Short mmCIF file of C-alpha atoms in Angstrom, two decimals:
data_model
loop_
_atom_site.label_atom_id
_atom_site.label_comp_id
_atom_site.label_asym_id
_atom_site.label_seq_id
_atom_site.Cartn_x
_atom_site.Cartn_y
_atom_site.Cartn_z
CA UNK A 1 46.54 -49.57 47.04
CA UNK A 2 43.26 -47.90 46.13
CA UNK A 3 45.15 -44.85 44.87
CA UNK A 4 47.26 -47.07 42.63
CA UNK A 5 44.15 -48.75 41.21
CA UNK A 6 42.53 -45.35 40.54
CA UNK A 7 45.64 -44.06 38.81
CA UNK A 8 45.80 -47.19 36.64
CA UNK A 9 42.11 -46.88 35.82
CA UNK A 10 42.41 -43.24 34.77
CA UNK A 11 45.49 -44.09 32.75
CA UNK A 12 43.60 -46.86 30.96
CA UNK A 13 40.69 -44.55 30.16
CA UNK A 14 43.14 -41.92 28.98
CA UNK A 15 44.81 -44.40 26.62
CA UNK A 16 41.45 -45.54 25.27
CA UNK A 17 40.43 -41.94 24.63
CA UNK A 18 43.72 -41.23 22.91
CA UNK A 19 43.37 -44.27 20.69
CA UNK A 20 39.82 -43.25 19.81
CA UNK A 21 41.07 -39.83 18.78
CA UNK A 22 43.93 -41.29 16.79
CA UNK A 23 41.73 -43.78 14.95
CA UNK A 24 41.43 -42.96 11.29
CA UNK A 25 40.28 -44.67 8.13
CA UNK A 26 40.20 -44.17 4.39
CA UNK A 27 37.53 -45.43 2.00
CA UNK A 28 37.43 -45.22 -1.79
CA UNK A 29 34.01 -44.86 -3.44
CA UNK A 30 33.01 -45.31 -7.08
CA UNK A 31 30.01 -43.19 -8.08
CA UNK A 32 28.03 -44.00 -11.21
CA UNK A 33 24.84 -42.36 -12.47
CA UNK A 34 22.68 -43.88 -15.20
CA UNK A 35 22.61 -41.65 -18.30
CA UNK A 36 19.97 -43.65 -20.18
CA UNK A 37 17.34 -40.93 -19.65
CA UNK A 38 19.60 -38.25 -21.11
CA UNK A 39 20.68 -40.40 -24.06
CA UNK A 40 17.10 -41.21 -25.00
CA UNK A 41 16.34 -37.50 -25.10
CA UNK A 42 19.21 -36.80 -27.48
CA UNK A 43 17.25 -38.59 -30.21
CA UNK A 44 14.46 -36.04 -29.85
CA UNK A 45 16.78 -33.12 -30.48
CA UNK A 46 16.50 -32.35 -34.19
CA UNK A 47 19.52 -30.02 -34.11
CA UNK A 48 21.96 -32.53 -32.62
CA UNK A 49 24.10 -34.40 -35.18
CA UNK A 50 25.42 -37.94 -34.52
CA UNK A 51 28.88 -36.42 -33.92
CA UNK A 52 27.47 -33.96 -31.38
CA UNK A 53 25.55 -36.77 -29.69
CA UNK A 54 28.67 -38.92 -29.40
CA UNK A 55 30.67 -36.02 -27.98
CA UNK A 56 27.92 -35.26 -25.46
CA UNK A 57 27.75 -38.90 -24.34
CA UNK A 58 31.52 -39.02 -23.78
CA UNK A 59 31.42 -35.88 -21.69
CA UNK A 60 28.46 -37.10 -19.69
CA UNK A 61 30.29 -40.35 -18.95
CA UNK A 62 33.20 -38.40 -17.47
CA UNK A 63 30.73 -36.37 -15.39
CA UNK A 64 28.67 -39.27 -14.11
CA UNK A 65 31.42 -41.80 -13.36
CA UNK A 66 33.65 -40.57 -10.55
CA UNK A 67 36.00 -41.79 -7.83
CA UNK A 68 35.97 -40.22 -4.36
CA UNK A 69 38.14 -40.56 -1.27
CA UNK A 70 36.63 -40.43 2.24
CA UNK A 71 39.05 -39.87 5.12
CA UNK A 72 37.37 -40.25 8.49
CA UNK A 73 37.87 -40.55 12.23
CA UNK A 74 35.39 -41.07 15.06
CA UNK A 75 33.71 -37.68 14.71
CA UNK A 76 34.57 -36.08 11.36
CA UNK A 77 35.35 -36.80 7.72
CA UNK A 78 36.57 -35.20 4.51
CA UNK A 79 35.11 -36.36 1.18
CA UNK A 80 36.76 -35.29 -2.05
CA UNK A 81 36.86 -36.36 -5.68
CA UNK A 82 40.05 -38.13 -6.71
CA UNK A 83 42.28 -35.67 -8.52
CA UNK A 84 42.85 -36.27 -12.22
CA UNK A 85 43.74 -34.24 -15.29
CA UNK A 86 40.85 -32.55 -17.09
CA UNK A 87 40.03 -33.98 -20.51
CA UNK A 88 40.48 -31.66 -23.51
CA UNK A 89 37.64 -29.21 -24.00
CA UNK A 90 36.50 -29.21 -20.38
CA UNK A 91 36.29 -25.51 -19.75
CA UNK A 92 34.31 -23.39 -17.33
CA UNK A 93 30.92 -24.77 -18.35
CA UNK A 94 32.11 -28.31 -17.75
CA UNK A 95 33.55 -27.43 -14.35
CA UNK A 96 30.21 -25.88 -13.42
CA UNK A 97 28.38 -29.08 -14.34
CA UNK A 98 30.94 -31.14 -12.36
CA UNK A 99 30.00 -29.21 -9.22
CA UNK A 100 26.33 -30.10 -9.92
CA UNK A 101 27.00 -33.84 -10.25
CA UNK A 102 28.55 -34.49 -6.86
CA UNK A 103 32.09 -33.46 -7.76
CA UNK A 104 34.30 -30.48 -7.08
CA UNK A 105 35.29 -29.07 -3.71
CA UNK A 106 35.95 -30.63 -0.32
CA UNK A 107 33.05 -31.82 1.81
CA UNK A 108 33.66 -31.80 5.57
CA UNK A 109 31.18 -33.53 7.90
CA UNK A 110 31.30 -33.38 11.70
CA UNK A 111 28.79 -35.87 13.09
CA UNK A 112 29.50 -34.85 16.67
CA UNK A 113 28.52 -31.23 16.04
CA UNK A 114 26.03 -32.24 13.31
CA UNK A 115 27.30 -29.75 10.74
CA UNK A 116 29.00 -29.72 7.37
CA UNK A 117 30.98 -27.35 5.18
CA UNK A 118 31.80 -27.62 1.47
CA UNK A 119 33.63 -25.26 -0.84
CA UNK A 120 32.07 -24.85 -4.29
CA UNK A 121 32.83 -22.86 -7.41
CA UNK A 122 29.91 -21.62 -9.47
CA UNK A 123 29.98 -19.18 -12.39
CA UNK A 124 33.50 -18.04 -11.48
CA UNK A 125 32.62 -17.36 -7.84
CA UNK A 126 33.80 -19.32 -4.80
CA UNK A 127 31.30 -20.22 -2.09
CA UNK A 128 31.69 -21.88 1.29
CA UNK A 129 28.41 -23.63 2.08
CA UNK A 130 27.93 -24.19 5.81
CA UNK A 131 24.85 -25.82 7.30
CA UNK A 132 23.45 -28.50 9.59
CA UNK A 133 23.62 -32.14 8.56
CA UNK A 134 20.42 -33.64 7.16
CA UNK A 135 18.58 -35.57 9.86
CA UNK A 136 17.86 -38.79 7.97
CA UNK A 137 14.95 -40.82 9.35
CA UNK A 138 16.57 -44.17 8.65
CA UNK A 139 14.39 -47.27 8.66
CA UNK A 140 16.31 -50.40 9.54
CA UNK A 141 15.47 -53.25 7.18
CA UNK A 142 16.02 -56.95 7.77
CA UNK A 143 18.24 -57.67 4.77
CA UNK A 144 21.97 -58.31 4.99
CA UNK A 145 24.77 -58.75 2.45
CA UNK A 146 28.55 -58.78 2.27
CA UNK A 147 30.42 -55.90 0.63
CA UNK A 148 34.18 -56.11 0.34
CA UNK A 149 34.33 -58.74 3.06
CA UNK A 150 32.27 -56.68 5.53
CA UNK A 151 28.86 -57.79 6.81
CA UNK A 152 26.38 -55.05 5.93
CA UNK A 153 22.83 -54.20 6.94
CA UNK A 154 20.19 -52.43 4.86
CA UNK A 155 18.54 -49.14 5.79
CA UNK A 156 16.22 -46.88 3.81
CA UNK A 157 15.18 -43.24 4.03
CA UNK A 158 13.35 -40.59 2.02
CA UNK A 159 14.99 -37.21 1.44
CA UNK A 160 14.10 -34.11 -0.58
CA UNK A 161 15.76 -34.01 -4.01
CA UNK A 162 18.39 -31.30 -4.32
CA UNK A 163 17.44 -28.86 -7.09
CA UNK A 164 21.11 -28.09 -7.69
CA UNK A 165 22.16 -31.71 -8.27
CA UNK A 166 21.92 -32.50 -11.98
CA UNK A 167 21.85 -36.25 -11.22
CA UNK A 168 18.40 -35.97 -9.68
CA UNK A 169 16.57 -35.22 -12.94
CA UNK A 170 14.11 -37.91 -14.04
CA UNK A 171 12.03 -38.31 -17.24
CA UNK A 172 8.74 -36.44 -17.17
CA UNK A 173 5.69 -38.63 -16.72
CA UNK A 174 3.71 -38.58 -19.93
CA UNK A 175 0.18 -37.23 -19.81
CA UNK A 176 -2.02 -39.65 -21.82
CA UNK A 177 -4.45 -36.80 -22.55
CA UNK A 178 -1.76 -34.49 -23.93
CA UNK A 179 -1.35 -34.34 -27.70
CA UNK A 180 1.97 -35.66 -29.01
CA UNK A 181 4.01 -33.16 -31.04
CA UNK A 182 4.67 -33.84 -34.71
CA UNK A 183 8.18 -34.83 -35.77
CA UNK A 184 8.90 -31.32 -37.00
CA UNK A 185 7.84 -29.90 -33.64
CA UNK A 186 10.15 -31.95 -31.45
CA UNK A 187 11.71 -29.99 -28.64
CA UNK A 188 15.27 -28.95 -29.30
CA UNK A 189 16.25 -28.76 -25.62
CA UNK A 190 16.47 -32.27 -24.20
CA UNK A 191 16.06 -30.86 -20.68
CA UNK A 192 12.42 -30.07 -21.53
CA UNK A 193 11.70 -33.80 -21.23
CA UNK A 194 13.17 -34.04 -17.73
CA UNK A 195 11.91 -32.89 -14.35
CA UNK A 196 13.11 -32.74 -10.76
CA UNK A 197 11.25 -35.06 -8.37
CA UNK A 198 10.18 -33.81 -4.96
CA UNK A 199 11.69 -36.69 -2.95
CA UNK A 200 14.13 -39.55 -3.45
CA UNK A 201 14.08 -42.94 -1.76
CA UNK A 202 17.56 -43.84 -0.50
CA UNK A 203 18.82 -47.38 0.10
CA UNK A 204 22.00 -47.64 2.16
CA UNK A 205 24.16 -50.57 3.25
CA UNK A 206 26.28 -50.05 6.37
CA UNK A 207 28.68 -52.19 8.37
CA UNK A 208 28.77 -52.14 12.20
CA UNK A 209 32.24 -53.69 11.88
CA UNK A 210 33.50 -50.14 11.29
CA UNK A 211 31.59 -48.26 14.05
CA UNK A 212 31.60 -44.70 12.71
CA UNK A 213 28.54 -42.62 11.70
CA UNK A 214 30.05 -41.70 8.35
CA UNK A 215 29.42 -42.32 4.67
CA UNK A 216 29.88 -40.87 1.18
CA UNK A 217 28.58 -37.42 0.21
CA UNK A 218 26.14 -36.05 2.81
CA UNK A 219 25.08 -39.49 4.04
CA UNK A 220 25.61 -40.33 7.70
CA UNK A 221 23.75 -41.32 10.88
CA UNK A 222 23.85 -45.12 10.76
CA UNK A 223 25.60 -47.32 13.38
CA UNK A 224 28.45 -48.15 11.03
CA UNK A 225 30.28 -46.90 7.95
CA UNK A 226 27.99 -46.70 4.90
CA UNK A 227 29.53 -48.78 2.10
CA UNK A 228 26.84 -48.34 -0.55
CA UNK A 229 24.12 -45.81 -1.37
CA UNK A 230 21.51 -46.09 -4.13
CA UNK A 231 18.84 -43.51 -4.97
CA UNK A 232 17.44 -45.43 -7.94
CA UNK A 233 19.66 -43.69 -10.46
CA UNK A 234 23.00 -43.04 -8.77
CA UNK A 235 24.97 -45.80 -7.06
CA UNK A 236 27.91 -45.00 -4.78
CA UNK A 237 29.87 -48.14 -3.89
CA UNK A 238 32.91 -48.51 -1.64
CA UNK A 239 35.72 -50.32 -3.46
CA UNK A 240 38.54 -50.09 -0.90
CA UNK A 241 38.97 -49.55 2.85
CA UNK A 242 42.17 -48.89 4.81
CA UNK A 243 41.92 -48.63 8.59
CA UNK A 244 44.57 -46.75 10.55
CA UNK A 245 46.78 -45.94 7.55
CA UNK A 246 50.44 -45.20 8.24
CA UNK A 247 50.10 -41.71 6.80
CA UNK A 248 47.40 -39.77 8.63
CA UNK A 249 45.28 -37.20 6.80
CA UNK A 250 44.45 -33.86 8.36
CA UNK A 251 40.67 -33.80 8.67
CA UNK A 252 39.57 -30.20 8.77
CA UNK A 253 36.85 -28.00 7.30
CA UNK A 254 37.52 -25.90 4.17
CA UNK A 255 37.76 -22.16 4.78
CA UNK A 256 37.91 -20.59 1.32
CA UNK A 257 34.92 -18.86 -0.26
CA UNK A 258 31.96 -16.65 0.59
CA UNK A 259 30.08 -18.19 3.53
CA UNK A 260 26.53 -19.05 2.58
CA UNK A 261 23.80 -21.45 3.75
CA UNK A 262 22.66 -24.40 1.65
CA UNK A 263 19.31 -22.74 0.99
CA UNK A 264 20.97 -19.51 -0.14
CA UNK A 265 23.37 -21.40 -2.39
CA UNK A 266 20.56 -23.45 -3.97
CA UNK A 267 18.54 -20.30 -4.64
CA UNK A 268 21.58 -18.65 -6.26
CA UNK A 269 22.21 -21.63 -8.55
CA UNK A 270 18.55 -22.12 -9.53
CA UNK A 271 18.16 -18.42 -10.32
CA UNK A 272 21.31 -18.33 -12.47
CA UNK A 273 20.38 -21.51 -14.34
CA UNK A 274 16.93 -20.09 -15.08
CA UNK A 275 18.52 -16.89 -16.40
CA UNK A 276 20.80 -18.91 -18.67
CA UNK A 277 17.87 -20.97 -19.89
CA UNK A 278 15.87 -17.87 -20.79
CA UNK A 279 18.87 -16.28 -22.54
CA UNK A 280 19.34 -19.35 -24.69
CA UNK A 281 15.69 -19.88 -25.66
CA UNK A 282 15.51 -20.59 -29.36
CA UNK A 283 19.09 -21.87 -29.65
CA UNK A 284 18.12 -25.52 -29.46
CA UNK A 285 20.82 -27.89 -28.26
CA UNK A 286 23.09 -24.98 -27.39
CA UNK A 287 21.15 -24.59 -24.17
CA UNK A 288 23.20 -27.32 -22.55
CA UNK A 289 26.72 -26.56 -23.73
CA UNK A 290 29.21 -28.36 -21.55
CA UNK A 291 32.42 -27.13 -23.08
CA UNK A 292 34.07 -23.73 -22.90
#
């Protein structure tokens, strides 16, 4: 009798483990970044015509408003931008900027092994960035709210701002003692009025009703799926969730590209962007071409 009970017990545990492995979910996220800071700087560019400004704003809207799909199981996830046709005029320069605004490539996160991998294209070269997941020091707050029918809890954390993420730029703080330039001396490169902050304060909302340590982009580490993230400028909000979909998605890490660490990739991008900036000095608004 005892042997029968043990066999049944092991069978039950085996079934539970199998179900845990088979569990899968899909979440759709809408990402939107405020472009008010960039638009206000267009006015200070004396070489940008109203037509150029309108064109730039339309392109920036397509860059800063995106839809992503997160497929996840108990230990891993794949996060990728929803595929759509490129708008006319979006050449190599535009694709480069897309990769610097949270889009492009496939992001794989394994919370069990605490690592991630993402394939990126930059300046015509393919990279495979592999590194350890950021260890967020989440602070559990007391606030709650409902998102999409799920009860969510608030958590906050501070993380270093990525120098290769265009969305992280903020307006420069004005120095009251500094002399203001005359109208004829306005800077022609609107990026001169922006700077990269050292840290960003992150506000996340997660639901324990979906007990996985996953979330959009590189966010993870909370006792439930993260449904919303806000860094003060970019908001990523979950708009749809499907648990145990009929069609399973293969969740695996990308393998294409030159293997490189996050630090090495960031240094490569920053160096190349600085070279481009120096090459284009004196060309005014042309320094931020986003077309071909």
